[in-house]
C-alpha cells in the first residue's frame, strides 16, 4: 500500500459518501428512514474507529449518537479533514508497518483464531472497502424506498475526472 494510492481511494470514498448523502437527504422518506441511517452510522463509526487506532486514541470513548440524518451527516463530513491529515503524515514505510487492532479479541471470537498481523495501509484499505459495501446497502435501501440511488463506482469517479467531494451540494 502506498500513500498516493490510499489517498486517491479516500478521495473517491469521500466523493461517493457525498453523493450518497445527497440522495438520502433529497428523499423525504430516506432522510427519516431508520435503517438507512443505521447503515450510514455504522459506515461512519467504522471510519472513526480506525482513525482512533491510527492516532493511538483510547478505544473505550463512546461514539456520539444521532437522532437525525443532518447531524449524522455533519459528523461524517468532519471526518475527512482529520483522516487526510493523519494519512498525509505517514510515510509509505509507516503504512507498511504492522499494527495491533485493539478489537482483536472480538475478531478472534468471530474467526475462531487470532487474526494475522495487519498494517496501517491494509486497515486504510479496509476503511475504503468496508465503506463501499455499506454504501451499497444504503443505495439498495434508497431503491427500496422509491428513491434513485446514485452511481458511486470508482471507475465512474475516474471517468468524471476525479471530482472532489461536494458536500455543499448536499441539502439537509
mmCIF file of C-alpha atoms in Angstrom:
data_model
loop_
_atom_site.group_PDB
_atom_site.id
_atom_site.type_symbol
_atom_site.label_atom_id
_atom_site.label_comp_id
_atom_site.label_asym_id
_atom_site.label_seq_id
_atom_site.Cartn_x
_atom_site.Cartn_y
_atom_site.Cartn_z
ATOM 1 C CA UNK A 1 0.000 0.000 0.000
ATOM 2 C CA UNK A 2 1.474 3.340 -0.921
ATOM 3 C CA UNK A 3 0.271 6.667 0.369
ATOM 4 C CA UNK A 4 -0.592 8.093 -3.052
ATOM 5 C CA UNK A 5 -2.937 5.204 -3.870
ATOM 6 C CA UNK A 6 -4.555 5.182 -0.436
ATOM 7 C CA UNK A 7 -5.251 8.906 -0.550
ATOM 8 C CA UNK A 8 -6.705 8.507 -4.041
ATOM 9 C CA UNK A 9 -9.042 5.795 -2.737
ATOM 10 C CA UNK A 10 -10.011 8.053 0.183
ATOM 11 C CA UNK A 11 -10.830 10.873 -2.246
ATOM 12 C CA UNK A 12 -13.126 8.515 -4.136
ATOM 13 C CA UNK A 13 -14.658 7.358 -0.853
ATOM 14 C CA UNK A 14 -15.355 10.915 0.215
ATOM 15 C CA UNK A 15 -16.896 11.779 -3.161
ATOM 16 C CA UNK A 16 -19.052 8.639 -3.045
ATOM 17 C CA UNK A 17 -20.161 9.402 0.520
ATOM 18 C CA UNK A 18 -21.162 12.920 -0.513
ATOM 19 C CA UNK A 19 -23.256 11.765 -3.482
ATOM 20 C CA UNK A 20 -24.977 9.100 -1.380
ATOM 21 C CA UNK A 21 -25.738 11.646 1.328
ATOM 22 C CA UNK A 22 -27.137 13.999 -1.316
ATOM 23 C CA UNK A 23 -29.504 11.237 -2.498
ATOM 24 C CA UNK A 24 -30.537 10.335 1.054
ATOM 25 C CA UNK A 25 -31.283 13.910 2.033
ATOM 26 C CA UNK A 26 -33.095 14.595 -1.246
ATOM 27 C CA UNK A 27 -35.641 11.902 -0.365
ATOM 28 C CA UNK A 28 -38.196 12.809 2.308
ATOM 29 C CA UNK A 29 -38.630 9.104 3.055
ATOM 30 C CA UNK A 30 -34.933 8.160 3.094
ATOM 31 C CA UNK A 31 -33.776 11.038 5.274
ATOM 32 C CA UNK A 32 -36.080 9.841 8.061
ATOM 33 C CA UNK A 33 -35.598 6.106 7.464
ATOM 34 C CA UNK A 34 -34.028 4.422 10.493
ATOM 35 C CA UNK A 35 -32.492 1.556 8.504
ATOM 36 C CA UNK A 36 -30.711 3.899 6.072
ATOM 37 C CA UNK A 37 -29.483 5.999 8.993
ATOM 38 C CA UNK A 38 -28.236 2.882 10.806
ATOM 39 C CA UNK A 39 -26.228 1.811 7.740
ATOM 40 C CA UNK A 40 -24.760 5.297 7.453
ATOM 41 C CA UNK A 41 -23.989 5.488 11.159
ATOM 42 C CA UNK A 42 -22.160 2.167 11.059
ATOM 43 C CA UNK A 43 -20.193 3.203 7.977
ATOM 44 C CA UNK A 44 -19.052 6.478 9.560
ATOM 45 C CA UNK A 45 -18.474 4.957 13.005
ATOM 46 C CA UNK A 46 -16.026 2.472 11.454
ATOM 47 C CA UNK A 47 -14.232 5.394 9.753
ATOM 48 C CA UNK A 48 -13.799 6.936 13.196
ATOM 49 C CA UNK A 49 -12.805 3.650 14.851
ATOM 50 C CA UNK A 50 -9.849 3.177 12.525
ATOM 51 C CA UNK A 51 -8.851 6.831 12.817
ATOM 52 C CA UNK A 52 -8.715 6.336 16.587
ATOM 53 C CA UNK A 53 -6.450 3.321 16.136
ATOM 54 C CA UNK A 54 -4.130 5.188 13.767
ATOM 55 C CA UNK A 55 -3.897 8.028 16.287
ATOM 56 C CA UNK A 56 -3.453 5.648 19.249
ATOM 57 C CA UNK A 57 -6.525 7.147 20.930
ATOM 58 C CA UNK A 58 -8.499 5.320 23.628
ATOM 59 C CA UNK A 59 -10.832 2.627 22.373
ATOM 60 C CA UNK A 60 -13.406 2.991 25.131
ATOM 61 C CA UNK A 61 -14.548 6.566 24.426
ATOM 62 C CA UNK A 62 -18.184 6.323 23.333
ATOM 63 C CA UNK A 63 -19.139 7.484 19.868
ATOM 64 C CA UNK A 64 -21.820 10.138 19.597
ATOM 65 C CA UNK A 65 -25.288 9.060 18.552
ATOM 66 C CA UNK A 66 -27.622 10.949 16.269
ATOM 67 C CA UNK A 67 -31.395 11.094 16.049
ATOM 68 C CA UNK A 68 -31.491 12.824 12.683
ATOM 69 C CA UNK A 69 -29.713 12.465 9.366
ATOM 70 C CA UNK A 70 -28.471 16.052 9.272
ATOM 71 C CA UNK A 71 -26.373 15.810 12.435
ATOM 72 C CA UNK A 72 -25.008 12.405 11.381
ATOM 73 C CA UNK A 73 -24.006 13.882 8.019
ATOM 74 C CA UNK A 74 -22.142 16.732 9.730
ATOM 75 C CA UNK A 75 -20.188 14.178 11.769
ATOM 76 C CA UNK A 76 -19.408 12.305 8.541
ATOM 77 C CA UNK A 77 -18.172 15.459 6.803
ATOM 78 C CA UNK A 78 -15.882 16.361 9.700
ATOM 79 C CA UNK A 79 -14.059 13.026 9.434
ATOM 80 C CA UNK A 80 -12.350 13.680 6.133
ATOM 81 C CA UNK A 81 -10.001 16.562 7.042
ATOM 82 C CA UNK A 82 -8.864 14.571 10.068
ATOM 83 C CA UNK A 83 -8.323 11.388 8.063
ATOM 84 C CA UNK A 84 -6.397 13.150 5.296
ATOM 85 C CA UNK A 85 -4.166 14.887 7.848
ATOM 86 C CA UNK A 86 -3.422 11.554 9.508
ATOM 87 C CA UNK A 87 -2.700 9.746 6.246
ATOM 88 C CA UNK A 88 -0.617 12.602 4.803
ATOM 89 C CA UNK A 89 1.602 12.495 7.893
ATOM 90 C CA UNK A 90 2.522 8.852 7.264
ATOM 91 C CA UNK A 91 5.312 7.597 5.035
ATOM 92 C CA UNK A 92 4.984 4.532 2.837
ATOM 93 C CA UNK A 93 7.213 2.720 5.355
ATOM 94 C CA UNK A 94 4.848 3.643 8.191
ATOM 95 C CA UNK A 95 1.875 2.458 6.140
ATOM 96 C CA UNK A 96 3.643 -0.893 5.738
ATOM 97 C CA UNK A 97 4.397 -1.206 9.462
ATOM 98 C CA UNK A 98 2.483 -3.820 11.450
ATOM 99 C CA UNK A 99 -0.139 -2.541 13.833
ATOM 100 C CA UNK A 100 -2.281 -4.031 16.509
ATOM 101 C CA UNK A 101 -6.027 -3.737 16.227
ATOM 102 C CA UNK A 102 -7.432 -3.184 19.720
ATOM 103 C CA UNK A 103 -10.538 -5.228 18.981
ATOM 104 C CA UNK A 104 -8.507 -8.328 18.039
ATOM 105 C CA UNK A 105 -10.257 -10.277 20.825
ATOM 106 C CA UNK A 106 -13.600 -9.721 19.081
ATOM 107 C CA UNK A 107 -12.106 -10.765 15.752
ATOM 108 C CA UNK A 108 -10.701 -13.919 17.349
ATOM 109 C CA UNK A 109 -14.156 -14.866 18.652
ATOM 110 C CA UNK A 110 -15.641 -14.345 15.199
ATOM 111 C CA UNK A 111 -12.876 -16.178 13.274
ATOM 112 C CA UNK A 112 -12.181 -18.848 15.864
ATOM 113 C CA UNK A 113 -8.494 -17.943 15.816
ATOM 114 C CA UNK A 114 -6.310 -14.905 16.456
ATOM 115 C CA UNK A 115 -6.156 -12.529 13.480
ATOM 116 C CA UNK A 116 -2.925 -12.368 11.499
ATOM 117 C CA UNK A 117 -0.865 -9.209 11.629
ATOM 118 C CA UNK A 118 -2.100 -6.265 9.613
ATOM 119 C CA UNK A 119 -0.571 -2.958 8.564
ATOM 120 C CA UNK A 120 -1.792 0.597 8.765
ATOM 121 C CA UNK A 121 -2.085 0.626 4.966
ATOM 122 C CA UNK A 122 -4.196 -2.531 4.989
ATOM 123 C CA UNK A 123 -6.515 -1.042 7.576
ATOM 124 C CA UNK A 124 -6.829 2.108 5.459
ATOM 125 C CA UNK A 125 -7.917 -0.087 2.547
ATOM 126 C CA UNK A 126 -10.342 -1.845 4.885
ATOM 127 C CA UNK A 127 -11.961 1.513 5.617
ATOM 128 C CA UNK A 128 -12.383 2.153 1.888
ATOM 129 C CA UNK A 129 -13.728 -1.317 1.068
ATOM 130 C CA UNK A 130 -15.965 -1.521 4.131
ATOM 131 C CA UNK A 131 -17.464 1.836 3.210
ATOM 132 C CA UNK A 132 -18.115 0.657 -0.331
ATOM 133 C CA UNK A 133 -20.051 -2.323 0.990
ATOM 134 C CA UNK A 134 -22.243 -0.229 3.259
ATOM 135 C CA UNK A 135 -22.826 2.477 0.631
ATOM 136 C CA UNK A 136 -24.189 -0.369 -1.485
ATOM 137 C CA UNK A 137 -26.598 -1.212 1.323
ATOM 138 C CA UNK A 138 -27.689 2.418 1.529
ATOM 139 C CA UNK A 139 -28.202 2.507 -2.238
ATOM 140 C CA UNK A 140 -30.296 -0.673 -2.086
ATOM 141 C CA UNK A 141 -32.326 0.900 0.703
ATOM 142 C CA UNK A 142 -32.814 4.064 -1.366
ATOM 143 C CA UNK A 143 -34.187 1.962 -4.214
ATOM 144 C CA UNK A 144 -36.493 0.072 -1.826
ATOM 145 C CA UNK A 145 -37.805 3.415 -0.566
ATOM 146 C CA UNK A 146 -38.545 4.592 -4.115
ATOM 147 C CA UNK A 147 -35.553 6.908 -4.491
ATOM 148 C CA UNK A 148 -32.915 6.759 -7.207
ATOM 149 C CA UNK A 149 -29.541 5.608 -5.848
ATOM 150 C CA UNK A 150 -26.514 7.448 -7.237
ATOM 151 C CA UNK A 151 -23.677 5.839 -9.160
ATOM 152 C CA UNK A 152 -20.694 5.646 -6.844
ATOM 153 C CA UNK A 153 -18.359 3.316 -8.735
ATOM 154 C CA UNK A 154 -14.659 4.097 -8.608
ATOM 155 C CA UNK A 155 -14.456 3.921 -12.394
ATOM 156 C CA UNK A 156 -17.328 6.414 -12.715
ATOM 157 C CA UNK A 157 -15.394 8.791 -10.457
ATOM 158 C CA UNK A 158 -12.366 8.415 -12.736
ATOM 159 C CA UNK A 159 -14.484 8.932 -15.879
ATOM 160 C CA UNK A 160 -15.913 12.089 -14.294
ATOM 161 C CA UNK A 161 -12.374 13.422 -13.887
ATOM 162 C CA UNK A 162 -11.909 12.544 -10.201
ATOM 163 C CA UNK A 163 -14.144 15.305 -8.860
ATOM 164 C CA UNK A 164 -13.695 16.481 -5.305
ATOM 165 C CA UNK A 165 -16.475 15.679 -2.884
ATOM 166 C CA UNK A 166 -19.113 18.361 -2.997
ATOM 167 C CA UNK A 167 -20.627 18.425 0.453
ATOM 168 C CA UNK A 168 -22.198 21.821 -0.230
ATOM 169 C CA UNK A 169 -24.471 20.185 -2.805
ATOM 170 C CA UNK A 170 -25.964 18.067 -0.048
ATOM 171 C CA UNK A 171 -29.174 19.672 1.105
ATOM 172 C CA UNK A 172 -30.323 18.876 4.595
#
